[in-house]
């Protein structure tokens, strides 16, 4: 009863961390979230995407193509709740909470596979679930509308069902469908999932062969159903736009030409591999883009990374166990989508999110092994208690530091990376729609059209029919635009100067970032 109570407490903690101030932290929808919101509303209202394509399997967005499942899943949320940031993010947040439940179940199977004593198992399950529930890596990508986070929930479900299928063979159907669903959700899963299915078949070949002999017809039906579910996606990747993302990989140059397998390509792969396993990536995170990381906190806590190092050694010591092989390969294959990305995108915490659960399971195994096996041999009971207190204090300090960084500092320093200010711009522009002849909005911070449509709660069909014809999305040409009559100009300080000629324009408003720096100036020509 006690362990279930602890799990419920952890689940409530996880839910709070993923739902608290969901509509305000991050400070604004980013352009990908806005695109998901708009396409979801278009699907809900008219069964089309933003370009008028009916029920697509790939959603064109900013020259890229998004996987479909999250957009379809978000459609009822924005359709029923409106185009509110929290409603757009809610499916991903719920997926993050569900992932904690599935991870707990997966940790139970992992613990039993190590064949340790009851005390080891109970500590391992709770510690692993705790580390997952409060992981910065998992929380950050649960609180935004990230396809990768939803795909991860399906992948965890697929792993758990696969391992449970040795007890109830028919669960293989749900496992296969969960893996297929992940590939409909995020592009990295299209590479990671087939690799891991192959690994599962190899590692557990003996158990699978027993199932094949006992349930031949049933397994054949399961394979047919999973193939039927996968077929539309395979067709889209072969003949449609589903595989366009692969053109951004290291195997293609900037001109989308296939690179030869030469020393230069091998060197780039080696450099990328080092970037993805570099401790700095995990402990310090990504600083170039605050949509993918934090300024003061890494992806995982230092004590968890230390446990990961212990765990790698412990797994090597038990490398003949199937679970050890699975966790090691899971972690390494989870990094592959990041490794094959182009250099400027590496390391990539979103594309490598699938490696995170394996890392936490390995870290938990290392920490519990060190405490239950090495501790009694090297330390007396009083020193073991001191060691446990130090561990909990270190983890608590790191967690508090993350909370301070993410919930208090992050909304301020990351505002520009999250396109903060477009909501305010949209409302001002809407006020002046009938008062000016033209509205010019700068794309300085990226993709303004999608934000205006979302924040003004436009009707997708009306937009397709030309409702937004008064809007122009281009840089403000101050030397020319200030002389035009009766237009609204919206741009950053780099495009609209502070000193304005009073005989030509009137300052309507200044939109400021949370740190009080000017994000947009809005002026009206006379």
PDB file of N, CA, C and O in Angstrom, residues 204-237:
ATOM      1  N   UNK A 204      14.959 -10.839 -27.743  1.00  0.00           N
ATOM      2  CA  UNK A 204      13.962 -11.761 -27.180  1.00  0.00           C
ATOM      3  C   UNK A 204      13.531 -12.820 -28.196  1.00  0.00           C
ATOM      4  O   UNK A 204      12.393 -13.285 -28.174  1.00  0.00           O
ATOM      5  N   UNK A 205      14.457 -13.195 -29.056  1.00  0.00           N
ATOM      6  CA  UNK A 205      14.120 -14.128 -30.143  1.00  0.00           C
ATOM      7  C   UNK A 205      13.622 -15.475 -29.636  1.00  0.00           C
ATOM      8  O   UNK A 205      12.731 -16.090 -30.237  1.00  0.00           O
ATOM      9  N   UNK A 206      14.164 -15.953 -28.524  1.00  0.00           N
ATOM     10  CA  UNK A 206      13.736 -17.258 -28.002  1.00  0.00           C
ATOM     11  C   UNK A 206      12.282 -17.228 -27.536  1.00  0.00           C
ATOM     12  O   UNK A 206      11.494 -18.134 -27.836  1.00  0.00           O
ATOM     13  N   UNK A 207      11.931 -16.176 -26.797  1.00  0.00           N
ATOM     14  CA  UNK A 207      10.552 -16.054 -26.328  1.00  0.00           C
ATOM     15  C   UNK A 207       9.597 -15.841 -27.496  1.00  0.00           C
ATOM     16  O   UNK A 207       8.476 -16.363 -27.500  1.00  0.00           O
ATOM     17  N   UNK A 208      10.040 -15.062 -28.462  1.00  0.00           N
ATOM     18  CA  UNK A 208       9.184 -14.807 -29.621  1.00  0.00           C
ATOM     19  C   UNK A 208       8.980 -16.079 -30.435  1.00  0.00           C
ATOM     20  O   UNK A 208       7.878 -16.344 -30.937  1.00  0.00           O
ATOM     21  N   UNK A 209      10.026 -16.893 -30.532  1.00  0.00           N
ATOM     22  CA  UNK A 209       9.904 -18.143 -31.286  1.00  0.00           C
ATOM     23  C   UNK A 209       8.896 -19.083 -30.630  1.00  0.00           C
ATOM     24  O   UNK A 209       8.138 -19.773 -31.319  1.00  0.00           O
ATOM     25  N   UNK A 210       8.862 -19.074 -29.302  1.00  0.00           N
ATOM     26  CA  UNK A 210       7.864 -19.884 -28.596  1.00  0.00           C
ATOM     27  C   UNK A 210       6.457 -19.403 -28.945  1.00  0.00           C
ATOM     28  O   UNK A 210       5.552 -20.205 -29.207  1.00  0.00           O
ATOM     29  N   UNK A 211       6.282 -18.061 -28.983  1.00  0.00           N
ATOM     30  CA  UNK A 211       4.978 -17.511 -29.347  1.00  0.00           C
ATOM     31  C   UNK A 211       4.604 -17.859 -30.783  1.00  0.00           C
ATOM     32  O   UNK A 211       3.453 -18.156 -31.080  1.00  0.00           O
ATOM     33  N   UNK A 212       5.592 -17.809 -31.667  1.00  0.00           N
ATOM     34  CA  UNK A 212       5.337 -18.132 -33.075  1.00  0.00           C
ATOM     35  C   UNK A 212       4.810 -19.552 -33.214  1.00  0.00           C
ATOM     36  O   UNK A 212       3.860 -19.817 -33.969  1.00  0.00           O
ATOM     37  N   UNK A 213       5.407 -20.477 -32.479  1.00  0.00           N
ATOM     38  CA  UNK A 213       4.982 -21.871 -32.570  1.00  0.00           C
ATOM     39  C   UNK A 213       3.617 -22.101 -31.933  1.00  0.00           C
ATOM     40  O   UNK A 213       2.838 -22.935 -32.395  1.00  0.00           O
ATOM     41  N   UNK A 214       3.316 -21.330 -30.887  1.00  0.00           N
ATOM     42  CA  UNK A 214       2.058 -21.545 -30.162  1.00  0.00           C
ATOM     43  C   UNK A 214       0.893 -20.750 -30.748  1.00  0.00           C
ATOM     44  O   UNK A 214      -0.252 -21.199 -30.717  1.00  0.00           O
ATOM     45  N   UNK A 215       1.170 -19.551 -31.272  1.00  0.00           N
ATOM     46  CA  UNK A 215       0.110 -18.637 -31.709  1.00  0.00           C
ATOM     47  C   UNK A 215       0.357 -18.162 -33.142  1.00  0.00           C
ATOM     48  O   UNK A 215       0.270 -16.977 -33.435  1.00  0.00           O
ATOM     49  N   UNK A 216       0.618 -19.097 -34.031  1.00  0.00           N
ATOM     50  CA  UNK A 216       1.001 -18.740 -35.400  1.00  0.00           C
ATOM     51  C   UNK A 216      -0.069 -17.890 -36.094  1.00  0.00           C
ATOM     52  O   UNK A 216       0.225 -16.824 -36.649  1.00  0.00           O
ATOM     53  N   UNK A 217      -1.282 -18.344 -36.067  1.00  0.00           N
ATOM     54  CA  UNK A 217      -2.367 -17.639 -36.758  1.00  0.00           C
ATOM     55  C   UNK A 217      -2.611 -16.275 -36.122  1.00  0.00           C
ATOM     56  O   UNK A 217      -2.757 -15.258 -36.825  1.00  0.00           O
ATOM     57  N   UNK A 218      -2.647 -16.253 -34.798  1.00  0.00           N
ATOM     58  CA  UNK A 218      -2.883 -14.992 -34.104  1.00  0.00           C
ATOM     59  C   UNK A 218      -1.807 -13.963 -34.396  1.00  0.00           C
ATOM     60  O   UNK A 218      -2.110 -12.794 -34.648  1.00  0.00           O
ATOM     61  N   UNK A 219      -0.540 -14.384 -34.384  1.00  0.00           N
ATOM     62  CA  UNK A 219       0.551 -13.459 -34.685  1.00  0.00           C
ATOM     63  C   UNK A 219       0.491 -12.976 -36.124  1.00  0.00           C
ATOM     64  O   UNK A 219       0.794 -11.820 -36.421  1.00  0.00           O
ATOM     65  N   UNK A 220       0.084 -13.861 -37.028  1.00  0.00           N
ATOM     66  CA  UNK A 220      -0.040 -13.473 -38.433  1.00  0.00           C
ATOM     67  C   UNK A 220      -1.101 -12.382 -38.596  1.00  0.00           C
ATOM     68  O   UNK A 220      -0.903 -11.403 -39.331  1.00  0.00           O
ATOM     69  N   UNK A 221      -2.213 -12.533 -37.895  1.00  0.00           N
ATOM     70  CA  UNK A 221      -3.271 -11.523 -37.939  1.00  0.00           C
ATOM     71  C   UNK A 221      -2.778 -10.201 -37.364  1.00  0.00           C
ATOM     72  O   UNK A 221      -3.052  -9.117 -37.901  1.00  0.00           O
ATOM     73  N   UNK A 222      -2.037 -10.270 -36.257  1.00  0.00           N
ATOM     74  CA  UNK A 222      -1.494  -9.054 -35.629  1.00  0.00           C
ATOM     75  C   UNK A 222      -0.570  -8.329 -36.599  1.00  0.00           C
ATOM     76  O   UNK A 222      -0.639  -7.098 -36.750  1.00  0.00           O
ATOM     77  N   UNK A 223       0.293  -9.076 -37.262  1.00  0.00           N
ATOM     78  CA  UNK A 223       1.224  -8.466 -38.225  1.00  0.00           C
ATOM     79  C   UNK A 223       0.451  -7.802 -39.362  1.00  0.00           C
ATOM     80  O   UNK A 223       0.781  -6.678 -39.784  1.00  0.00           O
ATOM     81  N   UNK A 224      -0.588  -8.463 -39.858  1.00  0.00           N
ATOM     82  CA  UNK A 224      -1.384  -7.885 -40.947  1.00  0.00           C
ATOM     83  C   UNK A 224      -2.062  -6.587 -40.516  1.00  0.00           C
ATOM     84  O   UNK A 224      -2.085  -5.600 -41.270  1.00  0.00           O
ATOM     85  N   UNK A 225      -2.606  -6.574 -39.295  1.00  0.00           N
ATOM     86  CA  UNK A 225      -3.275  -5.368 -38.804  1.00  0.00           C
ATOM     87  C   UNK A 225      -2.282  -4.214 -38.659  1.00  0.00           C
ATOM     88  O   UNK A 225      -2.561  -3.075 -39.064  1.00  0.00           O
ATOM     89  N   UNK A 226      -1.122  -4.499 -38.088  1.00  0.00           N
ATOM     90  CA  UNK A 226      -0.100  -3.456 -37.902  1.00  0.00           C
ATOM     91  C   UNK A 226       0.417  -2.951 -39.248  1.00  0.00           C
ATOM     92  O   UNK A 226       0.642  -1.744 -39.422  1.00  0.00           O
ATOM     93  N   UNK A 227       0.597  -3.856 -40.202  1.00  0.00           N
ATOM     94  CA  UNK A 227       1.035  -3.441 -41.539  1.00  0.00           C
ATOM     95  C   UNK A 227      -0.029  -2.579 -42.213  1.00  0.00           C
ATOM     96  O   UNK A 227       0.294  -1.594 -42.890  1.00  0.00           O
ATOM     97  N   UNK A 228      -1.291  -2.954 -42.029  1.00  0.00           N
ATOM     98  CA  UNK A 228      -2.374  -2.166 -42.614  1.00  0.00           C
ATOM     99  C   UNK A 228      -2.402  -0.760 -42.017  1.00  0.00           C
ATOM    100  O   UNK A 228      -2.648   0.227 -42.721  1.00  0.00           O
ATOM    101  N   UNK A 229      -2.142  -0.671 -40.712  1.00  0.00           N
ATOM    102  CA  UNK A 229      -2.106   0.643 -40.057  1.00  0.00           C
ATOM    103  C   UNK A 229      -0.911   1.464 -40.521  1.00  0.00           C
ATOM    104  O   UNK A 229      -0.990   2.697 -40.629  1.00  0.00           O
ATOM    105  N   UNK A 230       0.193   0.777 -40.808  1.00  0.00           N
ATOM    106  CA  UNK A 230       1.421   1.459 -41.214  1.00  0.00           C
ATOM    107  C   UNK A 230       1.417   1.834 -42.697  1.00  0.00           C
ATOM    108  O   UNK A 230       2.113   2.768 -43.106  1.00  0.00           O
ATOM    109  N   UNK A 231       0.635   1.147 -43.500  1.00  0.00           N
ATOM    110  CA  UNK A 231       0.688   1.313 -44.956  1.00  0.00           C
ATOM    111  C   UNK A 231       0.460   2.748 -45.423  1.00  0.00           C
ATOM    112  O   UNK A 231       1.215   3.241 -46.275  1.00  0.00           O
ATOM    113  N   UNK A 232      -0.559   3.471 -44.928  1.00  0.00           N
ATOM    114  CA  UNK A 232      -0.721   4.861 -45.384  1.00  0.00           C
ATOM    115  C   UNK A 232       0.496   5.730 -45.100  1.00  0.00           C
ATOM    116  O   UNK A 232       0.868   6.569 -45.921  1.00  0.00           O
ATOM    117  N   UNK A 233       1.124   5.513 -43.948  1.00  0.00           N
ATOM    118  CA  UNK A 233       2.326   6.282 -43.616  1.00  0.00           C
ATOM    119  C   UNK A 233       3.473   5.910 -44.543  1.00  0.00           C
ATOM    120  O   UNK A 233       4.221   6.785 -45.006  1.00  0.00           O
ATOM    121  N   UNK A 234       3.629   4.615 -44.819  1.00  0.00           N
ATOM    122  CA  UNK A 234       4.684   4.176 -45.731  1.00  0.00           C
ATOM    123  C   UNK A 234       4.484   4.788 -47.118  1.00  0.00           C
ATOM    124  O   UNK A 234       5.443   5.259 -47.754  1.00  0.00           O
ATOM    125  N   UNK A 235       3.254   4.807 -47.580  1.00  0.00           N
ATOM    126  CA  UNK A 235       2.954   5.396 -48.887  1.00  0.00           C
ATOM    127  C   UNK A 235       3.272   6.883 -48.900  1.00  0.00           C
ATOM    128  O   UNK A 235       3.844   7.402 -49.873  1.00  0.00           O
ATOM    129  N   UNK A 236       2.917   7.581 -47.813  1.00  0.00           N
ATOM    130  CA  UNK A 236       3.190   9.010 -47.717  1.00  0.00           C
ATOM    131  C   UNK A 236       4.691   9.286 -47.708  1.00  0.00           C
ATOM    132  O   UNK A 236       5.158  10.272 -48.284  1.00  0.00           O
ATOM    133  N   UNK A 237       5.455   8.400 -47.078  1.00  0.00           N
ATOM    134  CA  UNK A 237       6.905   8.595 -47.037  1.00  0.00           C
ATOM    135  C   UNK A 237       7.574   8.259 -48.362  1.00  0.00           C
ATOM    136  O   UNK A 237       8.592   8.843 -48.711  1.00  0.00           O
TER     137      UNK A 237
END
